[in-house]
């Protein structure tokens, strides 16, 4: 299989409700507009290099699952990544039209600069139905990874269960059991970022026969600060940790491990390091620090030889049976 690592970085919207520059004349979702246009660009470039699967970092497919389903179908490529989304328990029903339909699914086609009827409907909805104080202070948000196949169907979905400490202040962890799903290459599963540090999460997928694990990630080079400065350490410590975890999870579960991290300017804390790992091969390919697109060929036949050589999964199955 041919996998594209879309090591980019989503931009984040400012806190609070949208602040329109000119009410009812500009998009109420400029941040999401930007991220979706960036996703279109990466998918188009990946498909031009014959990629079959495009994986984005954690948070990248922010709030725009339906548009990414259309994007996958349009380019006949699978797309995976994660979003943070929530629901409104009260208030008027959400508009049924998409505010992102104006963004073309081909990067070389210009989008309109005028507000569309759908955007106007959403702008008026947000103006008439602002978030309550309770919704703003205690939102119900979940970090969810999706695997969208080439026909635009959602084949796999997973809510992040192991939250990084700052996330626990605003995200609700998933409670559903880990599930694998079928692809034309083998059984696949999803984990997200900090899940990588929990061996049991990967083992739950392995016990269901997973072959490929996709792990959208947003891991900064500064995540161990400030306490790391109490100890001597290599400049690339954080990158080395993530790479070592990915190799360890791949080896111990006898799977192909696909991790896509955010990439950007190292001075802003980005560390990149996206890659693909497999037992008997180690790191097959990947990216540096900056935003990049890297396409990697993966032969899953290596898993048969790895399982015959190490028999880790076989031993685990025997212990479970007894």
Tab-separated table of N, CA and C in Angstrom, residues 56-124:
chain	number	residue	atom	x	y	z
A	56	UNK	N	-3.547	12.698	8.156
A	56	UNK	CA	-3.283	14.037	8.668
A	56	UNK	C	-2.986	13.975	10.162
A	57	UNK	N	-2.414	15.040	10.724
A	57	UNK	CA	-2.160	15.072	12.175
A	57	UNK	C	-3.457	15.126	12.979
A	58	UNK	N	-3.316	14.950	14.258
A	58	UNK	CA	-4.425	15.115	15.198
A	58	UNK	C	-4.998	16.515	15.059
A	59	UNK	N	-6.309	16.633	15.236
A	59	UNK	CA	-7.075	17.887	15.172
A	59	UNK	C	-7.278	18.409	13.756
A	60	UNK	N	-6.605	17.824	12.745
A	60	UNK	CA	-6.576	18.527	11.463
A	60	UNK	C	-7.914	18.563	10.754
A	61	UNK	N	-8.684	17.490	10.803
A	61	UNK	CA	-9.943	17.471	10.061
A	61	UNK	C	-11.041	18.157	10.875
A	62	UNK	N	-10.701	19.295	11.438
A	62	UNK	CA	-11.487	19.951	12.468
A	62	UNK	C	-12.929	20.263	12.056
A	63	UNK	N	-13.878	19.514	12.606
A	63	UNK	CA	-15.279	19.863	12.474
A	63	UNK	C	-15.867	19.730	11.088
A	64	UNK	N	-15.154	19.129	10.156
A	64	UNK	CA	-15.603	19.126	8.761
A	64	UNK	C	-15.555	17.718	8.185
A	65	UNK	N	-16.113	16.768	8.930
A	65	UNK	CA	-16.076	15.376	8.514
A	65	UNK	C	-16.756	15.171	7.171
A	66	UNK	N	-17.919	15.766	6.970
A	66	UNK	CA	-18.668	15.539	5.735
A	66	UNK	C	-17.895	16.013	4.513
A	67	UNK	N	-17.229	17.164	4.638
A	67	UNK	CA	-16.466	17.671	3.504
A	67	UNK	C	-15.289	16.754	3.186
A	68	UNK	N	-14.680	16.175	4.215
A	68	UNK	CA	-13.577	15.257	3.961
A	68	UNK	C	-14.063	13.945	3.367
A	69	UNK	N	-15.302	13.562	3.633
A	69	UNK	CA	-15.877	12.395	2.969
A	69	UNK	C	-16.013	12.675	1.477
A	70	UNK	N	-16.466	13.862	1.139
A	70	UNK	CA	-16.585	14.236	-0.270
A	70	UNK	C	-15.215	14.321	-0.927
A	71	UNK	N	-14.233	14.829	-0.173
A	71	UNK	CA	-12.876	14.956	-0.690
A	71	UNK	C	-12.288	13.586	-0.997
A	72	UNK	N	-12.502	12.614	-0.101
A	72	UNK	CA	-12.005	11.258	-0.322
A	72	UNK	C	-12.632	10.639	-1.564
A	73	UNK	N	-13.925	10.815	-1.703
A	73	UNK	CA	-14.635	10.258	-2.854
A	73	UNK	C	-14.196	10.915	-4.150
A	74	UNK	N	-14.031	12.231	-4.119
A	74	UNK	CA	-13.640	12.968	-5.321
A	74	UNK	C	-12.289	12.509	-5.842
A	75	UNK	N	-11.346	12.238	-4.937
A	75	UNK	CA	-9.980	11.885	-5.349
A	75	UNK	C	-9.699	10.388	-5.255
A	76	UNK	N	-10.723	9.596	-4.890
A	76	UNK	CA	-10.582	8.139	-4.820
A	76	UNK	C	-9.407	7.737	-3.921
A	77	UNK	N	-9.346	8.363	-2.743
A	77	UNK	CA	-8.272	8.085	-1.786
A	77	UNK	C	-8.852	8.034	-0.380
A	78	UNK	N	-8.306	7.180	0.460
A	78	UNK	CA	-8.718	7.110	1.864
A	78	UNK	C	-8.090	8.272	2.636
A	79	UNK	N	-8.825	8.801	3.605
A	79	UNK	CA	-8.345	9.916	4.424
A	79	UNK	C	-8.561	9.570	5.885
A	80	UNK	N	-7.543	9.835	6.697
A	80	UNK	CA	-7.695	9.631	8.138
A	80	UNK	C	-7.039	10.785	8.888
A	81	UNK	N	-7.569	11.060	10.060
A	81	UNK	CA	-7.103	12.156	10.907
A	81	UNK	C	-8.076	12.279	12.060
A	82	UNK	N	-7.970	13.323	12.854
A	82	UNK	CA	-8.908	13.455	13.971
A	82	UNK	C	-9.496	14.858	14.020
A	83	UNK	N	-10.648	14.960	14.665
A	83	UNK	CA	-11.302	16.251	14.873
A	83	UNK	C	-11.710	16.350	16.342
A	84	UNK	N	-11.930	17.572	16.805
A	84	UNK	CA	-12.575	17.797	18.096
A	84	UNK	C	-13.953	18.344	17.784
A	85	UNK	N	-14.979	17.670	18.245
A	85	UNK	CA	-16.329	18.125	17.951
A	85	UNK	C	-17.222	17.909	19.157
A	86	UNK	N	-18.343	18.593	19.151
A	86	UNK	CA	-19.279	18.503	20.260
A	86	UNK	C	-20.704	18.585	19.750
A	87	UNK	N	-21.638	18.614	20.659
A	87	UNK	CA	-23.048	18.700	20.312
A	87	UNK	C	-23.704	19.770	21.168
A	88	UNK	N	-24.800	20.318	20.671
A	88	UNK	CA	-25.595	21.252	21.459
A	88	UNK	C	-26.796	20.507	22.015
A	89	UNK	N	-26.931	20.540	23.330
A	89	UNK	CA	-28.019	19.819	23.973
A	89	UNK	C	-29.318	20.612	23.941
A	90	UNK	N	-29.218	21.913	23.712
A	90	UNK	CA	-30.418	22.752	23.696
A	90	UNK	C	-30.262	23.820	22.632
A	91	UNK	N	-31.297	24.617	22.462
A	91	UNK	CA	-31.238	25.673	21.468
A	91	UNK	C	-31.850	25.230	20.148
A	92	UNK	N	-31.892	26.145	19.213
A	92	UNK	CA	-32.493	25.871	17.905
A	92	UNK	C	-31.673	24.823	17.156
A	93	UNK	N	-32.338	24.003	16.325
A	93	UNK	CA	-31.601	23.004	15.529
A	93	UNK	C	-30.565	23.673	14.632
A	94	UNK	N	-29.443	22.987	14.422
A	94	UNK	CA	-28.390	23.526	13.561
A	94	UNK	C	-28.874	23.595	12.121
A	95	UNK	N	-28.383	24.546	11.357
A	95	UNK	CA	-28.716	24.585	9.924
A	95	UNK	C	-28.316	23.284	9.248
A	96	UNK	N	-29.078	22.887	8.250
A	96	UNK	CA	-28.810	21.625	7.564
A	96	UNK	C	-27.869	21.791	6.379
A	97	UNK	N	-27.609	23.025	5.963
A	97	UNK	CA	-26.730	23.252	4.816
A	97	UNK	C	-25.279	23.315	5.276
A	98	UNK	N	-24.354	22.990	4.365
A	98	UNK	CA	-22.929	23.037	4.692
A	98	UNK	C	-22.364	24.430	4.426
A	99	UNK	N	-21.690	25.020	5.413
A	99	UNK	CA	-21.082	26.339	5.191
A	99	UNK	C	-19.764	26.248	4.428
A	100	UNK	N	-19.337	25.020	4.060
A	100	UNK	CA	-18.046	24.840	3.394
A	100	UNK	C	-18.185	24.412	1.939
A	101	UNK	N	-19.419	24.400	1.431
A	101	UNK	CA	-19.637	23.919	0.067
A	101	UNK	C	-18.963	24.818	-0.977
A	102	UNK	N	-18.612	26.044	-0.585
A	102	UNK	CA	-17.984	26.969	-1.539
A	102	UNK	C	-16.517	26.630	-1.798
A	103	UNK	N	-15.923	25.790	-0.928
A	103	UNK	CA	-14.502	25.456	-1.088
A	103	UNK	C	-14.370	24.347	-2.119
A	104	UNK	N	-13.679	24.586	-3.228
A	104	UNK	CA	-13.561	23.561	-4.268
A	104	UNK	C	-12.739	22.375	-3.793
A	105	UNK	N	-13.075	21.193	-4.292
A	105	UNK	CA	-12.360	19.981	-3.917
A	105	UNK	C	-11.138	19.750	-4.794
A	106	UNK	N	-10.809	20.736	-5.619
A	106	UNK	CA	-9.561	20.745	-6.374
A	106	UNK	C	-8.835	22.036	-6.050
A	107	UNK	N	-7.553	21.938	-5.718
A	107	UNK	CA	-6.802	23.106	-5.255
A	107	UNK	C	-6.632	24.166	-6.329
A	108	UNK	N	-6.691	23.795	-7.613
A	108	UNK	CA	-6.454	24.768	-8.676
A	108	UNK	C	-7.706	25.519	-9.090
A	109	UNK	N	-8.822	25.257	-8.413
A	109	UNK	CA	-10.050	25.973	-8.716
A	109	UNK	C	-10.278	27.048	-7.658
A	110	UNK	N	-10.457	28.304	-8.062
A	110	UNK	CA	-10.633	29.370	-7.071
A	110	UNK	C	-11.983	29.263	-6.374
A	111	UNK	N	-12.002	29.644	-5.109
A	111	UNK	CA	-13.265	29.693	-4.372
A	111	UNK	C	-13.796	31.114	-4.400
A	112	UNK	N	-15.088	31.240	-4.190
A	112	UNK	CA	-15.694	32.567	-4.215
A	112	UNK	C	-15.299	33.370	-2.983
A	113	UNK	N	-15.129	34.668	-3.152
A	113	UNK	CA	-14.773	35.530	-2.030
A	113	UNK	C	-16.015	36.131	-1.373
A	114	UNK	N	-17.168	35.959	-2.022
A	114	UNK	CA	-18.402	36.501	-1.471
A	114	UNK	C	-19.055	35.463	-0.561
A	115	UNK	N	-19.754	35.955	0.449
A	115	UNK	CA	-20.435	35.044	1.352
A	115	UNK	C	-21.548	34.330	0.599
A	116	UNK	N	-21.658	33.034	0.822
A	116	UNK	CA	-22.662	32.230	0.134
A	116	UNK	C	-23.943	32.190	0.962
A	117	UNK	N	-25.062	31.780	0.337
A	117	UNK	CA	-26.301	31.664	1.115
A	117	UNK	C	-26.159	30.740	2.321
A	118	UNK	N	-25.396	29.650	2.173
A	118	UNK	CA	-25.211	28.722	3.295
A	118	UNK	C	-24.428	29.384	4.414
A	119	UNK	N	-23.371	30.113	4.069
A	119	UNK	CA	-22.591	30.817	5.087
A	119	UNK	C	-23.444	31.863	5.787
A	120	UNK	N	-24.265	32.551	5.022
A	120	UNK	CA	-25.128	33.579	5.601
A	120	UNK	C	-26.112	32.951	6.588
A	121	UNK	N	-26.650	31.778	6.227
A	121	UNK	CA	-27.573	31.100	7.127
A	121	UNK	C	-26.895	30.740	8.442
A	122	UNK	N	-25.639	30.261	8.368
A	122	UNK	CA	-24.898	29.938	9.579
A	122	UNK	C	-24.535	31.181	10.374
A	123	UNK	N	-24.189	32.261	9.694
A	123	UNK	CA	-23.849	33.511	10.388
A	123	UNK	C	-25.059	34.015	11.175
A	124	UNK	N	-26.224	33.944	10.552
A	124	UNK	CA	-27.439	34.401	11.229
A	124	UNK	C	-27.795	33.470	12.387
